[in-house]
Phi, psi and omega in degrees: 000143179239151182240146177281164175302322179295319178295320178298312180299319180294315181296324182267350183056052178237161181276167176296323178296320179297314179298318178300316179297315180295325178296322179289325187277320186258112185304330182294344179263353179300140177085355178263088184238170175086199186250356184288151176296117184221001182251134180270167173303325177297322177296316179300315181295317179302314182289333174293321176296316178301316179297320179295318179293322177298318180295337176278355179099006180284139178286121182296330177302330179294336182278347186306314182289343181252005188298323179299318179296321177298311181297318179297315182297320183276350182253356187286336182219160175291160184305319184297335176277333183274348185300331180265007182257160173235146174263128183244124182235124180250015181091345181234315183233155176243129180235146176245131179209158177287142183296330183268003183270354179082349178042074182292092181234153177298155181292119183192148177295138181203163175251128179248123181244105176294128185278334182307306180297325179291319178296318178300315179297318179298315179300316180297316181294318180293321178293319179295321179293322180298320179294320181292330185270358177296145181294132179290157178294141177262124179258135180253153177295148180280120179240113171339216181280170179296321181298317179297321180296317179295320180296318180294321178296317181295317179297317181296321182286330178288330182284341180268000000 
């Protein structure tokens, strides 16, 4: 499944300016322009992680050199497999590991982003958007039967 830029912005709750800035900053988004569906579920998850790191105060410019690793890590498996995983970033390397595996890593400062809550938020936002975009019911004026309508039309035309 592919998502349009508008669906991506809605799912991530970001502005058009933010998406434009991220497109300039993150090479993996270069060339994805226009209104056509061009974003994968992995792209949505990667950008949700980027948004979470931004909300923690991390400079998105710092992620530019690591963006390929972020996109690769979030695109390697379907969401249902990634829900129990965390993305671990130590400023140099990105590691993906299960939350219950203990993530055997050397002692070093790092940011751990559990993917389950982010995936849950994306699913909720996408489902809510889907409900909003359904075509509304079309209501027609109440006319009786077709025969009554024809009779009324004929009477009206005879009176003129």
